[in-house]
Structure formats: structure tokens, C-alpha cells
Amino acid sequence: EDQVTQSPEALRLQEGESSSLNCSYTVSGLRGLFWYRQDPGKGPEFLFTLYSAGEEKEKERLKATLTKKESFLHITAPKPEDSATYLCAVQATGGFKTIFGAGTRLFVKA
Amino acid sequence: DAGVTQSPTHLIKTRGQHVTLRCSPISGHKSVSWYQQVLGQGPQFIFQYYEKEERGRGNFPDRFSARQFPNYSSELNVNALLLGDSALYLCASSLQGGSNQPQHFGDGTRLSIL
């Protein structure tokens, strides 16, 4: 069964303290892996799509990487405005379903 | 450009009632997906529609149904509401269905069942 697991559930950082969020996935065949950011009371906001192992994408303080079994979202020198829930999702080949993990809640303290 | 719009933003219903939620996709997007998000969890896939055809369905009971209109807007219907249906219902649109293109989400409808 296709599955996505994110860790940790919650992460508390000081401003400027870099860290990584993990997304482990099990799919029969990967069509794409997505990272989203979700603020309280809002819908998820698209960040990145990764398609194949070894691929990397960057945007401001965020960098996403992909292997055959997991993806990492690296946050460099985070700021309080980076506080949000970060969601990982996968689409498997041969289907139309997008499977989300439960998310990592990130808190960045000034 | 307008993003994905959903209505209403909040809704309160009682058990046994039915509800209709509406979604307008980003202009040019032909695929709409619906998700249910319970507090503290990630979104769970309910339906995907592309060109007015149902392309995929998640593990939800037949009380949940949806449709897509010629202008690509969509409705999600839930009958015989249960307390457990209380959640944030999200709509997402993408250019095509069944592809690896990213989905763009609306801010959802918060449904509370009393």
C-alpha cells in the first residue's frame, strides 16, 4: 500500500538554527513527490515538485532533495515567518490519487 | 489571477443533514480534486475530476459524491452527515488530471457537524 510518513511531528528551532524535515515514502512507482507549506486556517501552498532520485530544488531558505525512499526539506537559517506545517505528498504511477503525510509543524522562535 | 476559490468558508450542520460545497479552479485548469483534512492530519484524497469525468476516488463511503461542470467548477456533496464528517474540506486544481503536475489549493470550507 502506498504510504507517506513524515518526521518529526513537530520541530522547534531558534532563528538561524538550520535543520531538516524528513519524508519517507512507499509507492509502487513514483510519478512525483511534492512539498507544501500550510499556515493555520489556510490551504496548502505549493513549494516544490521532485520527479527522480538525485534531484534537488531550492527556493530562498528551503532546499528539497529526493532519494529512492525519502525526501528531505532542508531549512537554512530559518526566520519566524517560516513557522508553518510542512506537508509532503506523493503521486504514484498508474493512479490519480495524491497521498499526503501528516506533516511536520515547524516553530521558529526569534 | 484568481486562485482556487471555495464557498462557503464556514458551515454548521446537524447530523443527518446534507451539504454541498463549491469550488472554482484557477482559470485554465481542467482538473479538480477534493480532500478532507482533519485537525492535525494531512489532507485525505476524496475525488479527482478531469474534463467532467471522475478519474479517481479515495476510501470514502457512498455518502460522498461530486461532479464537475462544463466550466470546470465542481461541487462536493455529502449526505446523511455524521459527527465524524467535521473537517476542513479542500479543493485543489491542476492543469491536467493524472499527471505529475502540482495541485493548487483553495483555503477550504470548514464544516462543523453538531
XYZ file of C-alpha atoms in Angstrom:
224
model
C 0.000 0.000 0.000
C 1.260 3.467 -0.890
C 2.298 5.368 2.220
C 3.952 8.621 3.313
C 5.498 9.162 6.759
C 6.868 12.482 7.940
C 9.197 13.137 10.859
C 9.472 14.735 13.263
C 5.836 15.563 14.055
C 6.936 18.916 15.471
C 10.212 20.836 15.420
C 11.150 23.867 17.461
C 14.104 25.952 16.253
C 15.763 29.181 17.216
C 16.020 31.782 14.480
C 19.092 30.952 12.389
C 19.269 27.314 13.534
C 19.295 25.173 10.379
C 17.605 21.748 10.308
C 15.940 19.154 8.061
C 12.491 17.602 7.797
C 12.121 14.022 6.599
C 9.544 12.397 4.321
C 9.717 8.610 3.845
C 7.531 7.110 1.158
C 6.470 3.727 -0.169
C 4.916 3.645 -3.621
C 4.809 1.097 -6.413
C 6.237 3.676 -8.804
C 6.865 7.365 -8.169
C 5.290 9.840 -10.542
C 6.158 12.860 -8.397
C 6.868 13.997 -4.828
C 5.531 17.343 -3.657
C 6.256 19.669 -0.743
C 3.636 22.102 0.502
C 3.528 24.693 3.249
C 0.302 25.184 5.218
C -0.417 28.119 7.508
C -3.200 27.893 10.122
C -6.646 28.336 8.565
C -5.252 28.244 5.030
C -4.960 25.697 2.256
C -1.589 24.130 1.409
C 0.745 26.296 -0.670
C 2.847 24.529 -3.302
C 6.616 24.676 -2.783
C 8.410 22.024 -4.877
C 7.973 19.018 -7.161
C 10.684 16.343 -7.379
C 10.494 13.612 -10.000
C 13.553 11.364 -9.719
C 16.220 10.312 -7.235
C 19.106 12.755 -7.019
C 17.003 15.752 -7.948
C 17.238 18.937 -5.838
C 15.166 22.136 -5.839
C 15.810 25.401 -3.961
C 13.728 28.404 -3.026
C 15.011 31.074 -0.661
C 15.929 29.313 2.617
C 14.416 25.970 1.542
C 16.041 23.114 -0.344
C 14.324 19.827 -1.196
C 16.172 16.622 -2.085
C 14.984 13.189 -3.196
C 16.271 9.620 -2.909
C 14.524 6.374 -3.861
C 12.973 6.052 -0.421
C 12.820 9.513 1.126
C 12.913 13.246 0.659
C 14.385 15.941 2.852
C 13.374 19.555 3.210
C 16.400 21.480 4.444
C 15.774 24.849 6.091
C 18.806 27.121 6.267
C 18.910 29.956 8.830
C 15.133 29.917 9.395
C 13.171 33.008 10.367
C 9.989 33.223 12.472
C 7.951 33.664 9.279
C 8.995 30.138 8.246
C 6.803 28.781 11.058
C 4.125 26.601 9.454
C 3.178 22.983 8.826
C 5.163 21.405 6.004
C 3.387 18.642 4.092
C 4.905 16.007 1.838
C 2.804 14.211 -0.787
C 3.375 11.591 -3.489
C 1.654 10.568 -6.683
C 2.140 7.005 -7.826
C 2.288 5.895 -11.429
C -0.873 4.336 -12.788
C -3.200 6.230 -10.466
C -4.806 9.573 -9.795
C -4.537 9.735 -6.034
C -2.210 12.099 -4.180
C -1.177 10.730 -0.784
C -0.187 13.181 1.929
C 1.819 12.670 5.067
C 0.590 14.040 8.387
C 3.009 16.960 8.201
C 5.749 18.477 10.352
C 4.814 21.508 12.436
C 7.746 23.920 12.470
C 8.072 26.631 15.099
C 10.860 29.190 14.717
C 11.493 31.444 17.697
C 13.102 34.862 17.348
C -5.004 35.931 -11.427
C -7.559 34.496 -9.037
C -6.566 31.343 -7.232
C -8.826 28.454 -6.321
C -11.964 29.764 -4.631
C -14.212 27.758 -2.342
C -17.583 28.523 -0.825
C -18.807 28.763 1.789
C -15.813 29.344 4.070
C -17.604 28.019 7.144
C -20.675 25.863 7.572
C -22.510 24.393 10.549
C -24.846 21.442 10.050
C -26.535 18.840 12.217
C -26.330 15.074 11.970
C -28.383 13.579 9.155
C -28.423 16.714 7.012
C -26.736 17.020 3.654
C -24.276 19.629 2.431
C -22.980 20.971 -0.885
C -19.558 22.561 -1.121
C -18.425 24.514 -4.184
C -15.082 25.088 -5.868
C -13.901 27.260 -8.758
C -10.498 26.251 -10.161
C -7.752 28.502 -11.427
C -8.568 29.745 -14.920
C -7.290 27.227 -17.489
C -7.128 24.338 -15.027
C -9.239 21.374 -16.093
C -8.745 19.058 -13.146
C -10.269 19.413 -9.679
C -9.578 17.254 -6.645
C -11.289 17.192 -3.265
C -9.645 16.429 0.071
C -10.753 16.074 3.672
C -8.375 17.358 6.349
C -8.955 16.537 9.978
C -7.136 18.668 12.571
C -3.546 17.550 12.980
C -3.569 15.315 9.896
C -2.634 15.694 6.270
C -5.297 16.014 3.571
C -7.016 12.750 2.560
C -7.960 12.259 -1.069
C -11.695 12.022 -1.798
C -12.157 12.531 -5.566
C -10.430 13.726 -8.692
C -12.307 15.006 -11.738
C -10.871 15.826 -15.141
C -12.898 17.072 -18.088
C -16.090 16.324 -16.123
C -15.161 12.647 -15.646
C -14.338 11.031 -12.321
C -10.734 9.846 -12.536
C -10.128 8.646 -9.004
C -11.876 8.005 -5.733
C -10.464 7.595 -2.241
C -11.682 5.394 0.596
C -14.828 7.340 1.425
C -18.386 5.999 1.707
C -21.029 6.470 -0.976
C -22.479 9.328 1.077
C -19.773 11.402 -0.599
C -20.329 12.359 -4.228
C -19.058 15.056 -6.557
C -19.407 16.409 -10.035
C -17.624 18.785 -12.368
C -19.381 21.260 -14.611
C -18.584 22.362 -18.199
C -16.829 25.469 -16.828
C -14.625 23.101 -14.728
C -16.066 24.240 -11.408
C -17.017 21.462 -9.047
C -19.371 20.510 -6.227
C -18.827 18.064 -3.382
C -21.990 16.620 -1.837
C -22.169 14.785 1.466
C -25.412 13.107 2.571
C -26.534 11.846 5.970
C -23.876 13.836 7.802
C -22.098 12.238 10.748
C -20.169 13.888 13.569
C -17.001 12.419 12.067
C -17.517 14.428 8.879
C -16.444 17.568 10.747
C -13.286 18.686 8.956
C -11.709 21.167 6.576
C -12.678 20.297 3.005
C -10.084 21.380 0.480
C -10.367 21.745 -3.250
C -7.294 21.717 -5.487
C -6.923 22.348 -9.195
C -4.273 21.453 -11.734
C -3.881 21.798 -15.477
C -4.481 18.119 -16.127
C -5.561 15.075 -14.178
C -3.435 12.016 -13.594
C -0.184 13.831 -14.231
C 2.694 14.839 -12.015
C 1.763 18.483 -12.099
C 1.392 20.271 -8.771
C -2.030 20.989 -7.373
C -3.029 24.426 -6.177
C -5.329 24.574 -3.185
C -8.096 26.836 -2.037
C -8.412 27.804 1.631
C -11.149 25.267 2.197
C -14.585 25.035 3.738
C -14.642 24.428 7.483
C -17.574 22.060 8.126
C -18.794 21.551 11.677
C -21.404 18.910 12.487
C -23.421 19.303 15.702
